[in-house]
PDB file of C-alpha atoms and ligand atoms in Angstrom:
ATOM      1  CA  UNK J  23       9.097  22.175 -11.160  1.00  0.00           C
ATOM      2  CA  UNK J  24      12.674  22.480 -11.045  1.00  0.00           C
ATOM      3  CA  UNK J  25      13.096  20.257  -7.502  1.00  0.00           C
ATOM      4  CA  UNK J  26      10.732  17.900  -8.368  1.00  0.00           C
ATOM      5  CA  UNK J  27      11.454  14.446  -6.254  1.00  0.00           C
ATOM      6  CA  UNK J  28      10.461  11.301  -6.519  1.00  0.00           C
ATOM      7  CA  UNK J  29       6.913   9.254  -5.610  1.00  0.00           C
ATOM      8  CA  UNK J  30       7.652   5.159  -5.069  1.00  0.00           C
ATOM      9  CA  UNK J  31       5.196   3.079  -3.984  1.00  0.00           C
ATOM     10  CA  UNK J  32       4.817  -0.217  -2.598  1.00  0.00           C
ATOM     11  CA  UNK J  33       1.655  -2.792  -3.633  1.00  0.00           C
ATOM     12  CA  UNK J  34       1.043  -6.502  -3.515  1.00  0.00           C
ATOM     13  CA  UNK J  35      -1.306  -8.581  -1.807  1.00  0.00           C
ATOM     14  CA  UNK J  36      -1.408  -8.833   2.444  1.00  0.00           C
ATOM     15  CA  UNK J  37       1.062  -9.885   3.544  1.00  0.00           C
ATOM     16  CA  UNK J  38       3.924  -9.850   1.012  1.00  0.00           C
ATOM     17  CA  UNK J  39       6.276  -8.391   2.824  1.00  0.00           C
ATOM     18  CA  UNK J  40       5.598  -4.500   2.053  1.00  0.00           C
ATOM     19  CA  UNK J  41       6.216  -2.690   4.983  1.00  0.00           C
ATOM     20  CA  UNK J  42       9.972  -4.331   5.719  1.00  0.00           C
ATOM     21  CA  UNK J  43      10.769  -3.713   2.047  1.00  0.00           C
ATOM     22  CA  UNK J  44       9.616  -0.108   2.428  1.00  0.00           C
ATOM     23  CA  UNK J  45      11.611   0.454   5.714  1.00  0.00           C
ATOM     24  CA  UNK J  46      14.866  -1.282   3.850  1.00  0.00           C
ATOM     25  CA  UNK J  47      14.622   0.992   0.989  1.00  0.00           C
ATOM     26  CA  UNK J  48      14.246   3.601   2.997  1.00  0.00           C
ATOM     27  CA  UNK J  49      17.565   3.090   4.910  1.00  0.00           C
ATOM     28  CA  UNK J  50      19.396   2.324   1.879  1.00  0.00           C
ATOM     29  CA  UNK J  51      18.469   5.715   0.280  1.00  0.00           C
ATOM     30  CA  UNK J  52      19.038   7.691   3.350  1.00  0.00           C
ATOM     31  CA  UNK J  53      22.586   6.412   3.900  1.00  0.00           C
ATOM     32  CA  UNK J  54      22.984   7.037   0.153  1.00  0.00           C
ATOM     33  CA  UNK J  55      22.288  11.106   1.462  1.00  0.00           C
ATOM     34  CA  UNK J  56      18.326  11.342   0.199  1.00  0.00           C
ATOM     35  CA  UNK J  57      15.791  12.901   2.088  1.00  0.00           C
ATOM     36  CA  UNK J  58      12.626   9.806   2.278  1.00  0.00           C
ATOM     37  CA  UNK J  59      10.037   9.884   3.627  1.00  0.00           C
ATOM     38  CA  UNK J  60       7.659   6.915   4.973  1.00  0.00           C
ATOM     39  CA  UNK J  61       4.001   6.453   5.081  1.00  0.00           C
ATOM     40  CA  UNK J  62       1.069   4.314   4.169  1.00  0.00           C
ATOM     41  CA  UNK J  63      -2.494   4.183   2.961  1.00  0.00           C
ATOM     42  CA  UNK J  64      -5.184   4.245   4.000  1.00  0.00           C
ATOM     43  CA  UNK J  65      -3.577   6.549   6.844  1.00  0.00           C
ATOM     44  CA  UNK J  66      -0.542   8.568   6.214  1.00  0.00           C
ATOM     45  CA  UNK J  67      -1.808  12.106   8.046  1.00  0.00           C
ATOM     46  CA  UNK J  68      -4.189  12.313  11.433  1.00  0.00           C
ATOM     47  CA  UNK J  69      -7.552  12.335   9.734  1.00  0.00           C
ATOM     48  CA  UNK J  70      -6.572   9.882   7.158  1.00  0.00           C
ATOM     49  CA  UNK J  71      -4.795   7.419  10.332  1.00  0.00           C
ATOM     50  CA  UNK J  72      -8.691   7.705  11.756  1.00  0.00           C
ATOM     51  CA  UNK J  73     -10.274   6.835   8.544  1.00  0.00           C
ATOM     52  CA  UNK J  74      -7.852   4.101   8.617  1.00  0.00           C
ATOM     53  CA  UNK J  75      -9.227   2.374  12.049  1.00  0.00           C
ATOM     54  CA  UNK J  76     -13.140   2.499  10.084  1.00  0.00           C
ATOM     55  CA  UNK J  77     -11.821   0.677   7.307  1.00  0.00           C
ATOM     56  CA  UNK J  78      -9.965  -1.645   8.812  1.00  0.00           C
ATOM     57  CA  UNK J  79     -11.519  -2.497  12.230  1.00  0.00           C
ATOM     58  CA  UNK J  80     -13.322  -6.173  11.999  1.00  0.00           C
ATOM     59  CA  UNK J  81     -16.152  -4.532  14.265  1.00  0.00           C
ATOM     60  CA  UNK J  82     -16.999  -2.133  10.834  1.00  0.00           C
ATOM     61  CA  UNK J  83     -20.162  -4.422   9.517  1.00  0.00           C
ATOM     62  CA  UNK J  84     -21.884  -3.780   6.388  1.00  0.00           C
ATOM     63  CA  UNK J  85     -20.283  -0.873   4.981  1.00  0.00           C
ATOM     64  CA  UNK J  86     -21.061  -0.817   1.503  1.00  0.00           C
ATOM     65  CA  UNK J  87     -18.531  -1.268  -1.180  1.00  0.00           C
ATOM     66  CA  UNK J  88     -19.095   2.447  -2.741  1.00  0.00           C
ATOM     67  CA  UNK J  89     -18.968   4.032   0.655  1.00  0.00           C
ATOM     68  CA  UNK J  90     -15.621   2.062   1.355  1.00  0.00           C
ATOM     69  CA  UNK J  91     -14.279   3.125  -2.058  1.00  0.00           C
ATOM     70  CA  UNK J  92     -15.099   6.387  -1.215  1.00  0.00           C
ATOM     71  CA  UNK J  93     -13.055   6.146   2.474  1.00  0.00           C
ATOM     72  CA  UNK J  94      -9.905   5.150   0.621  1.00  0.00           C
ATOM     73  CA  UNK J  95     -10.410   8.228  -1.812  1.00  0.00           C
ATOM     74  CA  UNK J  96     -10.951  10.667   1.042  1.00  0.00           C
ATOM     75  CA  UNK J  97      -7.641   9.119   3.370  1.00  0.00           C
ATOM     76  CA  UNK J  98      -5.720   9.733  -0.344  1.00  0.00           C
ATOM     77  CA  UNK J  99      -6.884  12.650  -1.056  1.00  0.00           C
ATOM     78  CA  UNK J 100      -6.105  14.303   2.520  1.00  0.00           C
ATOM     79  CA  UNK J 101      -2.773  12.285   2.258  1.00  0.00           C
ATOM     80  CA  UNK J 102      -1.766  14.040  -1.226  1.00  0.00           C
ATOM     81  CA  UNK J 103      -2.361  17.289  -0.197  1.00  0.00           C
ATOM     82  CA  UNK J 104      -1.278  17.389   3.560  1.00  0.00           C
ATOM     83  CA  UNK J 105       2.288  15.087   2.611  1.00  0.00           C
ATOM     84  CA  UNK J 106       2.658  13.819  -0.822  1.00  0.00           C
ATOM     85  CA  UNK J 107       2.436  17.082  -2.936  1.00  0.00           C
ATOM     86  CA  UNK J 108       4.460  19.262  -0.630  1.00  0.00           C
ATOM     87  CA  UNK J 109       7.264  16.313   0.142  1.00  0.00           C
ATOM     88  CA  UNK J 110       7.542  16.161  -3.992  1.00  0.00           C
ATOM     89  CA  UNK J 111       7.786  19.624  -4.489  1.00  0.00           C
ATOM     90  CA  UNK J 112      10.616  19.915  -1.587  1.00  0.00           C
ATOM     91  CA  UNK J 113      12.650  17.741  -3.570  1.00  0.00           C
ATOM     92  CA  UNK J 114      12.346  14.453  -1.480  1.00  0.00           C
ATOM     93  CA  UNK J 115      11.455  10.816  -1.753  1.00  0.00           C
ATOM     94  CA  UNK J 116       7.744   9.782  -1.120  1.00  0.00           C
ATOM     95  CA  UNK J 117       8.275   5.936  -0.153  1.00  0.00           C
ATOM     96  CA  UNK J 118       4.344   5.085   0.086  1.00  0.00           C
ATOM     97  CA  UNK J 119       2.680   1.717   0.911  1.00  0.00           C
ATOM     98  CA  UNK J 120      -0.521   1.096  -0.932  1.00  0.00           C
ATOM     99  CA  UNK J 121      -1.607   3.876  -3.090  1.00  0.00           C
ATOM    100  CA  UNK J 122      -4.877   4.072  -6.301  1.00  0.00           C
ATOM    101  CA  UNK J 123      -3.730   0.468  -7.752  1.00  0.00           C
ATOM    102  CA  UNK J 124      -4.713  -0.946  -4.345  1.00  0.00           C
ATOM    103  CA  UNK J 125      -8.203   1.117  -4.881  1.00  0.00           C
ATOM    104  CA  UNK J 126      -8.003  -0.084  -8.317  1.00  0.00           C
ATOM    105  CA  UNK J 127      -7.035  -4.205  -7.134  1.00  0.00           C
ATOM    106  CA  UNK J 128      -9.176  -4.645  -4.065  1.00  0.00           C
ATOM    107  CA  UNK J 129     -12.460  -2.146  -4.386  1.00  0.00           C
ATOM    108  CA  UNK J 130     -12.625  -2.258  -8.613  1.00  0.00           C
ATOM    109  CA  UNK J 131     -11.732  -6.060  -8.860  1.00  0.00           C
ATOM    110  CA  UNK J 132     -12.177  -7.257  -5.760  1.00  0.00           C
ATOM    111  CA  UNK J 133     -15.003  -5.709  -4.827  1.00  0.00           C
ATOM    112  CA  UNK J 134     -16.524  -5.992  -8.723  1.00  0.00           C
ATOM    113  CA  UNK J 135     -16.965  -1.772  -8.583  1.00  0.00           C
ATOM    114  CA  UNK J 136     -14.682  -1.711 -11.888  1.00  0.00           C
ATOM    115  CA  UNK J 137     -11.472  -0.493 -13.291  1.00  0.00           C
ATOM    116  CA  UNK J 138     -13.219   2.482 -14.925  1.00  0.00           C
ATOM    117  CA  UNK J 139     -14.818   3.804 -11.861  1.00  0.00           C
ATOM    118  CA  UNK J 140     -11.820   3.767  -9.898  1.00  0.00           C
ATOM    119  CA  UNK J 141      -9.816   5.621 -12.514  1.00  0.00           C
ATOM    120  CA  UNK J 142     -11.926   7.784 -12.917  1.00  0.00           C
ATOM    121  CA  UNK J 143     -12.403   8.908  -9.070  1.00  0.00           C
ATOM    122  CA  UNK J 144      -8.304   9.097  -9.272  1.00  0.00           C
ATOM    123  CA  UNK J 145      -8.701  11.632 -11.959  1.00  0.00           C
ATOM    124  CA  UNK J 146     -11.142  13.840  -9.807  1.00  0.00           C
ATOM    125  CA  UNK J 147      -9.932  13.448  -6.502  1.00  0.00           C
ATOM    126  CA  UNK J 148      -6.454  13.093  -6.881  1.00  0.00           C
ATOM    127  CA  UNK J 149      -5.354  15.135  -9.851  1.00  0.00           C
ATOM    128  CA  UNK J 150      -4.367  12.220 -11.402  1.00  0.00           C
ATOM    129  CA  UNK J 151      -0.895  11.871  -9.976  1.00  0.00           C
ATOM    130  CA  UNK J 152       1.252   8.872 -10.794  1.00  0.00           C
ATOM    131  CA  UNK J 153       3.828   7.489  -9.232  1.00  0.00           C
ATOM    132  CA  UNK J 154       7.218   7.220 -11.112  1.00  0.00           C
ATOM    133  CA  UNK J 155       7.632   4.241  -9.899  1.00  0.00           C
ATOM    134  CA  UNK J 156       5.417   1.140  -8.524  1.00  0.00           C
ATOM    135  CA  UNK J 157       7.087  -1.859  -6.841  1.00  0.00           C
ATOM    136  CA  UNK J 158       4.475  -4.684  -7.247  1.00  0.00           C
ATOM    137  CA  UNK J 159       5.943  -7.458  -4.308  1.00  0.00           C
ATOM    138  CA  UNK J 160       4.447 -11.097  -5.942  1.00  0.00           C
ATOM    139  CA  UNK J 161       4.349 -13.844  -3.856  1.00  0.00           C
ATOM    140  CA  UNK J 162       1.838 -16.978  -3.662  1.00  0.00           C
ATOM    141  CA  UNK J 163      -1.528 -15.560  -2.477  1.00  0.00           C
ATOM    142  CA  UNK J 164      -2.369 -18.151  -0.126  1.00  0.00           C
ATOM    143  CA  UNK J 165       1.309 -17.755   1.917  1.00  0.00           C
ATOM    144  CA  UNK J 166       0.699 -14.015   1.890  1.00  0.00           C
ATOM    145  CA  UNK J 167      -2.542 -13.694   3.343  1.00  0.00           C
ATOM    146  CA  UNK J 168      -1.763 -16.692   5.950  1.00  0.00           C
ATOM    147  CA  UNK J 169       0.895 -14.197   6.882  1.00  0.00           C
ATOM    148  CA  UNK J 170      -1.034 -11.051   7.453  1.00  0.00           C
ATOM    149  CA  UNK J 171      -3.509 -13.192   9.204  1.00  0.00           C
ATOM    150  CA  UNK J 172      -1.244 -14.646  11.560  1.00  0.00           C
ATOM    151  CA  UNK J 173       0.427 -11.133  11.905  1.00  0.00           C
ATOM    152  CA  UNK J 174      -2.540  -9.696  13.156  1.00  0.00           C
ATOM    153  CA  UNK J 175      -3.758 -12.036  15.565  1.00  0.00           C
ATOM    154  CA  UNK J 176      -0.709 -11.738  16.969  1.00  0.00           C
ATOM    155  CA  UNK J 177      -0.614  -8.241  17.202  1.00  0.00           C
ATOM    156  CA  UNK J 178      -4.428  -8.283  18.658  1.00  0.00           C
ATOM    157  CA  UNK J 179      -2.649 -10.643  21.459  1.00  0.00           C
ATOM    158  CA  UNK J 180      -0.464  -8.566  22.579  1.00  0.00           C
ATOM    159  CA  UNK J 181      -2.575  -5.530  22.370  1.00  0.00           C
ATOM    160  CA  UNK J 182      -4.731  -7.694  24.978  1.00  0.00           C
ATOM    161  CA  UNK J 183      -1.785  -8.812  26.933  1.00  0.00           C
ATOM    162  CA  UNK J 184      -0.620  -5.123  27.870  1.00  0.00           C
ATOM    163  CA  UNK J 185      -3.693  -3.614  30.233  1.00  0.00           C
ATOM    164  CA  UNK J 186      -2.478  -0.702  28.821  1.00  0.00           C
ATOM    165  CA  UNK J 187      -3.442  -0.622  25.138  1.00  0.00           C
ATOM    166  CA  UNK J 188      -6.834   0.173  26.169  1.00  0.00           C
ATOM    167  CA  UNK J 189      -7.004   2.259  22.591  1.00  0.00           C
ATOM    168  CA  UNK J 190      -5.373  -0.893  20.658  1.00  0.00           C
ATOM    169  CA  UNK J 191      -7.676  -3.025  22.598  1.00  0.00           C
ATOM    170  CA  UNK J 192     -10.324  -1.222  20.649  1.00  0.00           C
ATOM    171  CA  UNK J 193      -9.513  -1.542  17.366  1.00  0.00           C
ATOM    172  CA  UNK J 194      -8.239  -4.721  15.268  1.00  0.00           C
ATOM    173  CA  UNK J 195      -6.678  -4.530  11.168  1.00  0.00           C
ATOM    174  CA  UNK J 196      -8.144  -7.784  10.541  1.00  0.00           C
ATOM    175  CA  UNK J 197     -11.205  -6.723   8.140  1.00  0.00           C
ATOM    176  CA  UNK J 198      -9.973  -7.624   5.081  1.00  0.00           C
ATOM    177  CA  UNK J 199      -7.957 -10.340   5.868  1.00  0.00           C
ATOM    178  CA  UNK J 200     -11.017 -12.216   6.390  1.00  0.00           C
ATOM    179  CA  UNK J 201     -11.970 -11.658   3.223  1.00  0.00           C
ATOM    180  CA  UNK J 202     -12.545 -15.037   1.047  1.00  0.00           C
ATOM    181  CA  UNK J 203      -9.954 -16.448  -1.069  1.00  0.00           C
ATOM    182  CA  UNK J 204     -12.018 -15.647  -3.935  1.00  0.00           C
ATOM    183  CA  UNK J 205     -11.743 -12.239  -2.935  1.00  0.00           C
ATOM    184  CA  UNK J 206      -8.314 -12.042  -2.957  1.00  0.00           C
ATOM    185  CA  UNK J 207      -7.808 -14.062  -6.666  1.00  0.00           C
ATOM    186  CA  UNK J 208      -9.793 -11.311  -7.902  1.00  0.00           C
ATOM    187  CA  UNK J 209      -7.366  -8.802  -6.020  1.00  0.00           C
ATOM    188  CA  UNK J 210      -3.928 -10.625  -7.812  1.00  0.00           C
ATOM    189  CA  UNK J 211      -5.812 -10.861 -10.590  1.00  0.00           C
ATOM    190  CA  UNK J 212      -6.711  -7.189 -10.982  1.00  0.00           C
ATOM    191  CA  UNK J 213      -2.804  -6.672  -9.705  1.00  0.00           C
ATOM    192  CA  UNK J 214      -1.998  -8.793 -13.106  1.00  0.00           C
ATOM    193  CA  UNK J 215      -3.681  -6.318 -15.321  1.00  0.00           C
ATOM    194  CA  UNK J 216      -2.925  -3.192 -14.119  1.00  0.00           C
ATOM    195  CA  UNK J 217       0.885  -4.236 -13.872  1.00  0.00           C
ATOM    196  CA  UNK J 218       0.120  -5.431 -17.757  1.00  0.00           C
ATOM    197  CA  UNK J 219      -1.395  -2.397 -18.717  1.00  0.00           C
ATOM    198  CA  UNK J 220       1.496   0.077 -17.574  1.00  0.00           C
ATOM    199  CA  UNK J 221       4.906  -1.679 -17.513  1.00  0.00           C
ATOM    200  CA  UNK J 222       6.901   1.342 -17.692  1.00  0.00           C
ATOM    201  CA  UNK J 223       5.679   2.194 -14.495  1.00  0.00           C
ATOM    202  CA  UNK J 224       4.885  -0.867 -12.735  1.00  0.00           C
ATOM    203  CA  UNK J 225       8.023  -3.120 -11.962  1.00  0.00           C
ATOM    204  CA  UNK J 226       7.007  -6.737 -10.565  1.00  0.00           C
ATOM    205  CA  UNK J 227       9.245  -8.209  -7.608  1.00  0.00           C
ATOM    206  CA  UNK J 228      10.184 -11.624  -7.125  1.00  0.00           C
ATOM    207  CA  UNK J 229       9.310 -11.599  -3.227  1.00  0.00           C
ATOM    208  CA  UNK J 230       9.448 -15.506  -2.673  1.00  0.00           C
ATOM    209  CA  UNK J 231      12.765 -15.388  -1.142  1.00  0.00           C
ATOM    210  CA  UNK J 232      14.679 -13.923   1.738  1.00  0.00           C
ATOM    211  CA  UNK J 233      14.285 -10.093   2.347  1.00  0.00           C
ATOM    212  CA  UNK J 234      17.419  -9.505   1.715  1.00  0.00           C
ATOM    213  CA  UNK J 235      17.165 -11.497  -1.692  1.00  0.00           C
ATOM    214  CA  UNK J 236      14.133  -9.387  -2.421  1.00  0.00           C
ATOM    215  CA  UNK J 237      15.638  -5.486  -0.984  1.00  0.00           C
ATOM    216  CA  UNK J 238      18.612  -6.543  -3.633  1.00  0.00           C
ATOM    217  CA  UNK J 239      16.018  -7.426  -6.549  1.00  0.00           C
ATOM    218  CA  UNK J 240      14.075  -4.234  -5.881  1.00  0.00           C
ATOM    219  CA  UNK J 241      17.083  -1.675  -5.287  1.00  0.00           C
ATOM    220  CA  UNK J 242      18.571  -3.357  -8.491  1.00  0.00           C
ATOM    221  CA  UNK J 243      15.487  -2.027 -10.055  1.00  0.00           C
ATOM    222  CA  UNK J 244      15.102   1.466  -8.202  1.00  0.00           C
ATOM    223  CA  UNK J 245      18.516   2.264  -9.460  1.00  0.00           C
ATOM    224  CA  UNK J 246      17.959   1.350 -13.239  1.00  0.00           C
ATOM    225  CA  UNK J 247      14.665   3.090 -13.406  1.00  0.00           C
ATOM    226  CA  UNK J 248      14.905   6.069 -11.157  1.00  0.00           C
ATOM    227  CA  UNK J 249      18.922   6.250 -11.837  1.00  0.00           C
ATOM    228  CA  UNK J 250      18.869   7.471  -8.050  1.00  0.00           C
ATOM    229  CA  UNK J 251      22.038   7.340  -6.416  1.00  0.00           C
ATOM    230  CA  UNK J 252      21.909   3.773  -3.863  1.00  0.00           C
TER     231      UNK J 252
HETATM  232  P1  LIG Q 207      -2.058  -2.637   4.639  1.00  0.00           P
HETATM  233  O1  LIG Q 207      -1.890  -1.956   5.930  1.00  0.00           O
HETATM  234  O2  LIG Q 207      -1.046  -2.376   3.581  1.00  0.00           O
HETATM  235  O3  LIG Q 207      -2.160  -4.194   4.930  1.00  0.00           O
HETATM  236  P2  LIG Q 207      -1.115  -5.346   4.690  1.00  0.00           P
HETATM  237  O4  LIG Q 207       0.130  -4.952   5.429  1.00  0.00           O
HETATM  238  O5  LIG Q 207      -1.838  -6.507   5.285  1.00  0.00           O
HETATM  239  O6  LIG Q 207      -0.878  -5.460   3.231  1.00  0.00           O
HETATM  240  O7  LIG Q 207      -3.488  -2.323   3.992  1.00  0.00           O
HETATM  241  C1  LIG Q 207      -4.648  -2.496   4.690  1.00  0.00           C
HETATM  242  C2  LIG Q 207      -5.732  -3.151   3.871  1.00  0.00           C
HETATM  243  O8  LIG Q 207      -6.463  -2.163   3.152  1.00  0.00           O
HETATM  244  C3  LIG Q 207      -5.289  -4.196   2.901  1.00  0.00           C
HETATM  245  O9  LIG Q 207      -6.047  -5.364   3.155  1.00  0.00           O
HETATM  246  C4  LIG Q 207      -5.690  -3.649   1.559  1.00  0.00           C
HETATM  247  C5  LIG Q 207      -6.768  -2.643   1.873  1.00  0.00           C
HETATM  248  N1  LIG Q 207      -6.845  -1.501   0.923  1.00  0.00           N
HETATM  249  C6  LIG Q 207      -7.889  -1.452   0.015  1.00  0.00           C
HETATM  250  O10 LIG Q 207      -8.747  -2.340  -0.012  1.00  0.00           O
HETATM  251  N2  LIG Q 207      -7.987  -0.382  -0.835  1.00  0.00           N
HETATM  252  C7  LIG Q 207      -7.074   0.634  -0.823  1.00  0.00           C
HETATM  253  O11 LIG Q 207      -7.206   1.595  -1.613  1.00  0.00           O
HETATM  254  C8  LIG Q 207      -6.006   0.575   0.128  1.00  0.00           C
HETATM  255  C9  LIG Q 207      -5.009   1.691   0.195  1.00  0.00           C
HETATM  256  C10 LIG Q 207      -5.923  -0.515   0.984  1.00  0.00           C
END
């Protein structure tokens, strides 16, 4: 593919500071003249944004691991097809955050369903494609998930502050943020090893600092690896 553009995602643990970092790349390539474009799993396209609220609502009880596996396969693999895949083959930069690693951190590690399984399920469902490159944000997992905790329940506040969020009222994020902090050891853990296993694609971020500290470590890094114009 002659116009082939470029696929950059975003991991870490909750609340590392993803999402700013995504929308400060973003800018920063834009005013460089690139075409970007944001999104986020699980969501990313209408059916996937719905599949999204099941996972992530605190009122889904007792889904099983497998079938929750499965939900962040089927989000992906609508996501690929519907944005990815076409925005690649345009020419353009795919800015995502979360993609398989997460699948790979949180269901294979953290939920004990194994690296193998998730792999393989990547293979099948999503053709196997790779990003070219994976920013991996580290911070210290107990700050990180504090954060996305207190995020949310802020968030749920004012969702129940404005009568008219009657949709928002519905729905929270906060499922796995009340996950145990076993849970998420096994998560940074499983980050670790995949981020071991494939260094040439997986570049880990200092994201203790400032943002602005960390948007200069990271485009330092986009610009070496990608050689993109920033
Ligand atoms: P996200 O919106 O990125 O949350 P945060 O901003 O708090 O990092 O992701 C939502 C949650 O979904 C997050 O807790 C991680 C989880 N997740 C998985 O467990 N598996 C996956 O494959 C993906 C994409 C996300």
């Amino acid at each position: 593919m002659s116009r082939r553009g470029k696929f950059i995602t975003f991991e870490g643990l909750d609340g590392t500071g993803k999402s700013t970092q995504l929308r400060k790349l973003a800018a920063a390539l834009r005013a460089a003249g690139h075409k970007v474009i944001e999104t986020r799993e699980p969501g990313g396209t209408a059916i996937g944004e719905r599949i999204r609220q099941v996972l992530l609502d605190s009122k889904t009880k007792s889904l099983s691991p497998i079938a929750e596996m499965s939900l962040m396969f089927a989000a992906r693999a609508q996501h690929i097809s519907e944005v990815i895949q076409p925005a690649i083959e345009r020419g353009e930069i795919v800015l995502c955050d979360r993609f398989t690693d997460s699948t790979e951190a949180y269901q294979g590690y953290g939920r004990h369903l194994g690296s193998g399984n998730v792999l393989k399920l990547h293979q099948i469902l999503c053709g196997g494609l790779q990003p070219d490159l994976t920013l991996l944000l580290n911070v210290d997992p107990g700050r990180s998930v504090a954060r996305a905790r207190l995020r949310n329940r802020r968030a749920a506040q004012a969702a129940r502050a404005d009568s008219k969020a009657k949709s928002a009222q519905r729905t929270d994020e906060n499922r796995f943020e009340q996950e145990t902090s076993a849970f998420f050891s096994r998560v940074r853990e499983g980050y670790e090893k995949i981020a071991a296993r494939e260094p040439q694609r997986i570049a880990v971020i200092d994201a203790r600092g400032t943002p602005n500290e960390t948007h200069r470590r990271l485009m330092e890094v986009v610009r070496q690896k990608l050689n993109l114009r920033a």
